[in-house]
Short mmCIF file of C-alpha atoms in Angstrom, two decimals:
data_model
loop_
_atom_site.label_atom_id
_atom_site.label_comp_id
_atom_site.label_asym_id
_atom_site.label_seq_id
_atom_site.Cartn_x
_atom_site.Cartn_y
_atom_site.Cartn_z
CA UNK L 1 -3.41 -20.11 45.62
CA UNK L 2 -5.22 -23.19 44.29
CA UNK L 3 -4.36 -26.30 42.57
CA UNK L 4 -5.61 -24.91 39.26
CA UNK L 5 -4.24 -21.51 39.43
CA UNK L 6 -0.62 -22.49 40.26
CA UNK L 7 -0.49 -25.05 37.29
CA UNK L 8 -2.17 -22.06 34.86
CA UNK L 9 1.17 -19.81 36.19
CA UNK L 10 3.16 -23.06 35.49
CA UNK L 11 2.01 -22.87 31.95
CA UNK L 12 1.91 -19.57 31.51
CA UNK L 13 5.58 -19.09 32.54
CA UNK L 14 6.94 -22.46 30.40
CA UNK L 15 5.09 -20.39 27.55
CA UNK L 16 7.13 -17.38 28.19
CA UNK L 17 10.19 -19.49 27.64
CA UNK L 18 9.29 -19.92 24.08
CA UNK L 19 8.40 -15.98 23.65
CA UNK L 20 12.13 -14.88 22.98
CA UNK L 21 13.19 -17.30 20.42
CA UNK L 22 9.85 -17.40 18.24
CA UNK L 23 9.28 -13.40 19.07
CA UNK L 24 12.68 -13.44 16.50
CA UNK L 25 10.74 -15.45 13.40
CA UNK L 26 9.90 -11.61 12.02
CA UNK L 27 13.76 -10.68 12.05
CA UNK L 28 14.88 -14.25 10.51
CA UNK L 29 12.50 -13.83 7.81
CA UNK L 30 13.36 -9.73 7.21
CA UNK L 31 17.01 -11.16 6.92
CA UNK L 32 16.23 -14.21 4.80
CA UNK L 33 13.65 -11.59 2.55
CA UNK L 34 15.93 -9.00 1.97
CA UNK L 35 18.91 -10.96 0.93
CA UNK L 36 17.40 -14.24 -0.89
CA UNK L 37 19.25 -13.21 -4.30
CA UNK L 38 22.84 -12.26 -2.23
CA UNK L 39 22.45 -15.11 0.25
CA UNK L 40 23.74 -13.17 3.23
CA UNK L 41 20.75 -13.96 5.43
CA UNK L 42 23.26 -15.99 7.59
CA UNK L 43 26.24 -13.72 7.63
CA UNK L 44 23.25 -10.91 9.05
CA UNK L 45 21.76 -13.24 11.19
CA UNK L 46 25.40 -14.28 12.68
CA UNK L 47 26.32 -10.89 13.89
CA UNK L 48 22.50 -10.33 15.33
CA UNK L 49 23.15 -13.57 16.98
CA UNK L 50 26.61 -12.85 18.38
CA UNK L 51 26.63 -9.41 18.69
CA UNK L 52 23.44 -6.99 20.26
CA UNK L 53 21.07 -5.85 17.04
CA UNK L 54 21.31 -2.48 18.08
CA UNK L 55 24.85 -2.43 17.33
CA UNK L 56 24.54 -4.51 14.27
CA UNK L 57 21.31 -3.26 12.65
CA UNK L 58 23.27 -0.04 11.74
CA UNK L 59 25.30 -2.01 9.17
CA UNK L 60 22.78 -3.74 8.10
CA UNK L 61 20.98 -0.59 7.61
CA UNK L 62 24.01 0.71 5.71
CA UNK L 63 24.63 -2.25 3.49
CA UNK L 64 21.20 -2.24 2.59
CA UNK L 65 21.32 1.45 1.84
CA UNK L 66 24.26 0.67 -0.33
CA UNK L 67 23.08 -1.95 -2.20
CA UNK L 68 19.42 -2.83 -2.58
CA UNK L 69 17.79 -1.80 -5.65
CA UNK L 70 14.73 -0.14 -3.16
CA UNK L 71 16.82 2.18 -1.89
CA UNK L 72 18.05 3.01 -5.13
CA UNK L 73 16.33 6.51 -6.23
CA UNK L 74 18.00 6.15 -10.08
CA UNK L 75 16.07 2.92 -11.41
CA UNK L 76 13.34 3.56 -13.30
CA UNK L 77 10.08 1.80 -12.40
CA UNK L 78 10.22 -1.56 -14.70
CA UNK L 79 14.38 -1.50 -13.43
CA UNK L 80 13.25 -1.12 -10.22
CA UNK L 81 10.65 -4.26 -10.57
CA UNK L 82 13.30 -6.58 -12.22
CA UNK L 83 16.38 -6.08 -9.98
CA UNK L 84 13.55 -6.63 -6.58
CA UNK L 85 12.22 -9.91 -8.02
CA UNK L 86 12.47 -13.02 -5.63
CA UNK L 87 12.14 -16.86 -7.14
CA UNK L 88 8.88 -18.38 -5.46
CA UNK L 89 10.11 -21.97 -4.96
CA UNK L 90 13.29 -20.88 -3.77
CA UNK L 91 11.73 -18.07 -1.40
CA UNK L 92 8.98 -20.72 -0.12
CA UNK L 93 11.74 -22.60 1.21
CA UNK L 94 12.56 -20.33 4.13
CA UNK L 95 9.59 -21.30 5.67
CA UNK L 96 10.08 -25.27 6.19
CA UNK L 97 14.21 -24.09 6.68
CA UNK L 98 12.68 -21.78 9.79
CA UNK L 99 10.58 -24.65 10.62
CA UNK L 100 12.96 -27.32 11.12
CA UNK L 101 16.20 -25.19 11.94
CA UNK L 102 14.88 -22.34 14.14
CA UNK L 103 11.05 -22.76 15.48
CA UNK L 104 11.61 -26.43 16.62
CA UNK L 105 15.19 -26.21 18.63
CA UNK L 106 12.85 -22.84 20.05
CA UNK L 107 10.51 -25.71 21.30
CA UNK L 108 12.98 -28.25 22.31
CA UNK L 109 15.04 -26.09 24.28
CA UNK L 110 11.64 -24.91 26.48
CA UNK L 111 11.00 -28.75 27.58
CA UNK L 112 10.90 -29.47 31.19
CA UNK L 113 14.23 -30.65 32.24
CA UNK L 114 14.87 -33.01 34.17
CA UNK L 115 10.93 -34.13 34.20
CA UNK L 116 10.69 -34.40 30.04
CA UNK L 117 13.80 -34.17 28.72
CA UNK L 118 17.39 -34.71 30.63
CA UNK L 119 19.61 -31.81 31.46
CA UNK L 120 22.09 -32.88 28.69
CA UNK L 121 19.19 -33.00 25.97
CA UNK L 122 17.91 -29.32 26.68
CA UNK L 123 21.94 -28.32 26.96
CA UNK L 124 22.29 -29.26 23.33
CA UNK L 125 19.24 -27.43 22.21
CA UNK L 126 20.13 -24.64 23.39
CA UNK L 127 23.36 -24.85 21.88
CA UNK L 128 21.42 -26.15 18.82
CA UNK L 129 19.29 -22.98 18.73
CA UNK L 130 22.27 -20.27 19.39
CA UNK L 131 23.49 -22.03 15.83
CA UNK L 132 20.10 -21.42 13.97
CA UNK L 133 21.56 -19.30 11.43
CA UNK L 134 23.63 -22.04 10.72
CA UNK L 135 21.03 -24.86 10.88
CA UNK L 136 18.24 -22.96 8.41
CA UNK L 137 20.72 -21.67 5.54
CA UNK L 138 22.03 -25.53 5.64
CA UNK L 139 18.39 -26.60 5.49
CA UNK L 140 17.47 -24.25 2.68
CA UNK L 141 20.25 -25.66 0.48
CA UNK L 142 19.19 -28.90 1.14
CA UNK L 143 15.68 -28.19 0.34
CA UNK L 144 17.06 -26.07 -2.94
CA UNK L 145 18.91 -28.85 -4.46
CA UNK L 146 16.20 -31.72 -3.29
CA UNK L 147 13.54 -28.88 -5.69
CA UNK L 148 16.02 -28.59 -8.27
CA UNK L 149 16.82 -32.21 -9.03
CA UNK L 150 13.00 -32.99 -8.43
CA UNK L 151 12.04 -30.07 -11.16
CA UNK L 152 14.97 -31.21 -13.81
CA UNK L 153 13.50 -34.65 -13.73
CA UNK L 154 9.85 -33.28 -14.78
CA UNK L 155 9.84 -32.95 -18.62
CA UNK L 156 6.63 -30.19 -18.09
CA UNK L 157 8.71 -27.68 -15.57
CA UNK L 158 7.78 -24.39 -15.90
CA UNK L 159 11.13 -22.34 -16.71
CA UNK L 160 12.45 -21.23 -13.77
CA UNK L 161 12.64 -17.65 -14.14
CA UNK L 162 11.43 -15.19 -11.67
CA UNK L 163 7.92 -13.62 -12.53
CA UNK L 164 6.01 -10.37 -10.85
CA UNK L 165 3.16 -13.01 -9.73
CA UNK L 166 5.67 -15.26 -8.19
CA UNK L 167 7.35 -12.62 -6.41
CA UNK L 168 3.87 -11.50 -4.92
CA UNK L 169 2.98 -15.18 -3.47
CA UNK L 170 6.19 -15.77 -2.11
CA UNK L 171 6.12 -12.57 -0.04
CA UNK L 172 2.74 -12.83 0.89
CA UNK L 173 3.19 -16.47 2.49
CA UNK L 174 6.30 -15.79 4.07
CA UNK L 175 5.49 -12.19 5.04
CA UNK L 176 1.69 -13.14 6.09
CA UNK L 177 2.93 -16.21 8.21
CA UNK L 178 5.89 -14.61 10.17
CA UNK L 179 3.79 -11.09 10.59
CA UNK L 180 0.39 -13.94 12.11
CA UNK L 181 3.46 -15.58 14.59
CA UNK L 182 4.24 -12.41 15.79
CA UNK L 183 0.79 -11.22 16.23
CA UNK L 184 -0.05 -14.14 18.07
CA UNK L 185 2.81 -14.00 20.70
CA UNK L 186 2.39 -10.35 21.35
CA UNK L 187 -1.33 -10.56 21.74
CA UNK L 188 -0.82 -13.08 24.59
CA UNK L 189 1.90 -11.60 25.86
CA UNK L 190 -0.33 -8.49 26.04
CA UNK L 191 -3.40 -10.64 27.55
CA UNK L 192 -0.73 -12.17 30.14
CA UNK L 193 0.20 -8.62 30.59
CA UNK L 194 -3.94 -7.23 31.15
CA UNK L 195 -4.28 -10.69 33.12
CA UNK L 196 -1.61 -9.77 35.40
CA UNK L 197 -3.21 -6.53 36.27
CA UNK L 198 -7.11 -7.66 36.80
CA UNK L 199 -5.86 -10.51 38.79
CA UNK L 200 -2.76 -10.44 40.38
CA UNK L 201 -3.50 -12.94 42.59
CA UNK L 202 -2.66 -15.32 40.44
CA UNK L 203 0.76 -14.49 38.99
CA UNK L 204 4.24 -14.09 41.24
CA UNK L 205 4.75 -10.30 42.41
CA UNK L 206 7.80 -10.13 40.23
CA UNK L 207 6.07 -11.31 37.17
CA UNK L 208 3.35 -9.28 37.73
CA UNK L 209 5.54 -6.51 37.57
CA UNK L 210 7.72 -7.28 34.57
CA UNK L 211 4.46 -7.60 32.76
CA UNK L 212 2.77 -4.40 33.79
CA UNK L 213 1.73 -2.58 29.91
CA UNK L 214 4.01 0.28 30.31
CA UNK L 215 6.64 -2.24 30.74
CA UNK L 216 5.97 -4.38 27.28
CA UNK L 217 5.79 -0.91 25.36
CA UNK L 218 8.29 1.24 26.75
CA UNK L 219 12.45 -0.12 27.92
CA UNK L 220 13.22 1.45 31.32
CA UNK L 221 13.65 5.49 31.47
CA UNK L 222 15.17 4.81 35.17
CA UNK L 223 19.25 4.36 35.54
CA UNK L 224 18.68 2.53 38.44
CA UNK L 225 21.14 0.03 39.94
CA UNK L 226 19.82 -3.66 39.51
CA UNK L 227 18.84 -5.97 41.92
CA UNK L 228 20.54 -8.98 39.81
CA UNK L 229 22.49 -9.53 37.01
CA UNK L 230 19.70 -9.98 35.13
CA UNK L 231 18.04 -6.98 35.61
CA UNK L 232 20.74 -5.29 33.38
CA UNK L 233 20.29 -7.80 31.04
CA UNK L 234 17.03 -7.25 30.14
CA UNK L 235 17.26 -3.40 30.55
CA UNK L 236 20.17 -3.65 27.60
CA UNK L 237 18.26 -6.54 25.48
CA UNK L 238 15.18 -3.53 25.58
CA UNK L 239 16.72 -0.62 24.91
CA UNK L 240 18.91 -2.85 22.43
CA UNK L 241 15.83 -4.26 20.62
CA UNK L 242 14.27 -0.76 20.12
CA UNK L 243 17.53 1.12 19.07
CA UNK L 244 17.62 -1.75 16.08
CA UNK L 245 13.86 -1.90 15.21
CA UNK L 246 14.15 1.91 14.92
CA UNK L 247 16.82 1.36 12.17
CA UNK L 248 14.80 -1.16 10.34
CA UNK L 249 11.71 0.55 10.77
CA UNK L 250 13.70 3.37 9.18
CA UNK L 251 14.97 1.33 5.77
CA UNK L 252 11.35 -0.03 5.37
CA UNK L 253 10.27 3.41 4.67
CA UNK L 254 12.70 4.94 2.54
CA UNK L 255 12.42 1.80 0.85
CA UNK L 256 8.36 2.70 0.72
CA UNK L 257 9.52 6.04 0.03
CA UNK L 258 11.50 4.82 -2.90
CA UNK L 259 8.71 2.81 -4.22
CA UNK L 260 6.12 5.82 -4.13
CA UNK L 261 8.61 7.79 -6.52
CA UNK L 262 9.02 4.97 -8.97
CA UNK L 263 5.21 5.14 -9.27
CA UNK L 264 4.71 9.09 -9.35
CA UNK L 265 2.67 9.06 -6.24
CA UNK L 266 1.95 11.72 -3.45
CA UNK L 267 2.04 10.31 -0.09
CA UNK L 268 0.62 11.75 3.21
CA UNK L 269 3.70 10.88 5.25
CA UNK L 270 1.68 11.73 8.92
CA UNK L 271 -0.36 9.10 7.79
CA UNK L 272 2.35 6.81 7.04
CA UNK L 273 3.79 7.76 10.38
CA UNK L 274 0.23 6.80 12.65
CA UNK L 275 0.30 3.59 10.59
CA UNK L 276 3.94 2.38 11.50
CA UNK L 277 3.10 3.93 15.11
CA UNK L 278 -0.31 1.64 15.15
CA UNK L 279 1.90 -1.77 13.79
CA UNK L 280 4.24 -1.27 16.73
CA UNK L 281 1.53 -1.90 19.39
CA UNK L 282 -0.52 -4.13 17.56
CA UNK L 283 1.89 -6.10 15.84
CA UNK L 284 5.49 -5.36 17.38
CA UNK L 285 8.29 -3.50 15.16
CA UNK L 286 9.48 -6.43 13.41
CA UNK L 287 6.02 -7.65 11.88
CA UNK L 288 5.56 -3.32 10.97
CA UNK L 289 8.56 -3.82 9.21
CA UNK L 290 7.43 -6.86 6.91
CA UNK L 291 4.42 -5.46 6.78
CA UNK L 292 5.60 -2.41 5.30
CA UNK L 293 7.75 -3.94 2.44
CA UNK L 294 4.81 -6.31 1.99
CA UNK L 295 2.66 -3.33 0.75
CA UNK L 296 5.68 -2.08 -0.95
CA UNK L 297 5.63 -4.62 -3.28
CA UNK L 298 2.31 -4.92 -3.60
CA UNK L 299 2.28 -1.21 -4.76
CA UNK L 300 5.58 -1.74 -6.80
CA UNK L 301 3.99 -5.19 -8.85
CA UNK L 302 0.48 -4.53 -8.95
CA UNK L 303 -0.94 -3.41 -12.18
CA UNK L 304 -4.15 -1.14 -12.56
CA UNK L 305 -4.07 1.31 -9.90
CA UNK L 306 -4.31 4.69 -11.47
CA UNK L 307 -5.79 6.62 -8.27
CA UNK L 308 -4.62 4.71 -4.96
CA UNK L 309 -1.87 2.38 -3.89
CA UNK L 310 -1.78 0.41 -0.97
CA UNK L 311 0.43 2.25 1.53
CA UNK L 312 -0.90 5.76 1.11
CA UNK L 313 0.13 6.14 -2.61
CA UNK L 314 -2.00 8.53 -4.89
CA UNK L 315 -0.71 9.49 -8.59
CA UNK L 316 -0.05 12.76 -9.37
#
């Protein structure tokens, strides 16, 4: 293999080590989304943390069920808008709290040690990214009182109240920029993948293996017994990782499904169905998820659609 090729599979795998940790941005942000008013994004993000997300998606799934207002089928459609609205400045936030407290320990941590950065120095970001949880909700108060005493000292600040336009804006950034990081990682995961197979020259065997397409869509059917430790490892983390995207991929669309009653509308649910199918390969479960309550709200605050909504919705 040539100069050139070896340092492109040097690159490629120091890119991989940064896959894992940012592939996550689309579950810190569904956390941080669906609990901004009852700030227990970090309690959530804890247990996912610490414990596997198959295992703890189910009570998230079940808290959610029991207490957000878009899985509530009794709310009427203006109740339904005021108990979902999200405060802009407040919700901007997450994204310079992810920034700073989860996307940049991701980086550290993936330096070249000892040749960049010492052993000790990647040791602590690792550590300092296993607490991100920690480090973004004490970032976001920061950045929420820093706002707050900067808006109180402005004699011509808007009130503060929530409004339907705010609520739009702050999920389209926040939706729109953790769905585009996700896109971006899986498509080059998926051209690493294609790469691996036109020219496998290039890549390790065992790399060229792991990355083979049926393995990036589909957690192992075989029981077989592992050569390594980490084999099972990353068997579980798969079959963990689709068991709790299933669950949330569930939620988003009886929360759709919630949504489409409010508004009177017939849905064609196959439809809905090919479209969440379609977001899992093109833009991985998590970023189907966000995308789905992204045109939830759309279709739950936008005014002047009498014949179509944006998910499949059609009045009655």
């Amino acid at each position: 293999m040539g100069t050139t090729a070896k340092r492109l599979v040097e690159v490629s795998e120091r890119f991989q080590l940064l896959l894992f940790p940012l592939s996550q941005t689309e579950k810190t942000s569904i956390a941080h989304l669906d609990h901004a008013e009852h700030h227990r994004s970090t309690f959530w993000l804890l247990a996912f943390q610490a414990c596997s997300l198959g295992a703890t998606n189910f009570l998230w799934a079940l808290s959610s069920i029991a207490s957000s207002p878009l899985l509530s089928s009794s709310l009427s459609l203006t109740a339904l808008r005021n108990a979902s609205l999200l405060p802009l400045q407040r919700t901007l936030l997450i994204l310079p709290a992810l920034l700073l407290g989860y996307w940049l320990p991701a980086a550290l941590m993936s330096l070249p040690s000892p040749g960049v950065v010492s052993n000790a120095f990647q040791q602590w970001a690792i550590v300092a990214w296993n607490l991100y949880p920690l480090l973004v909700y004490a970032l976001f108060r920061v950045f929420a009182a820093v706002v707050s005493v900067a808006s109180e000292k402005r004699t011509d600040a808007p009130p503060a109240a929530s409004t339907r336009g705010g609520h739009l804006k702050a999920v389209r950034l926040v939706s729109g920029v953790a769905i585009l990081v996700g896109f971006i990682l899986h498509i080059t995961v998926l051209t690493l993948a294609i790469s691996s197979s036109l020219f496998p020259a290039l890549f390790n065997p065992s790399h060229a293996s792991l990355l083979s397409l049926s393995s990036l869509f589909l957690p192992p059917l075989s029981i077989a017994q592992g050569k390594t430790i980490g084999d099972g490892v990353r068997g579980f983390m798969l079959w963990d990782q689709l068991a709790g995207y299933a669950v949330m991929l569930l939620v988003a669309v009886l929360e759709l499904r919630t949504v489409v009653k409010a508004r009177k509308w017939e849905t064609n649910w196959m439809k809905s169905l090919g479209f969440v199918v379609f977001g899992y390969l093109l833009i991985r479960p998590g970023s189907t998820y966000l995308a789905i309550r992204w045109a939830g709200d759309e279709d739950l605050f936008e005014e002047g659609k009498d014949k179509k909504g944006v998910v499949m919705g059609k009045v009655k």
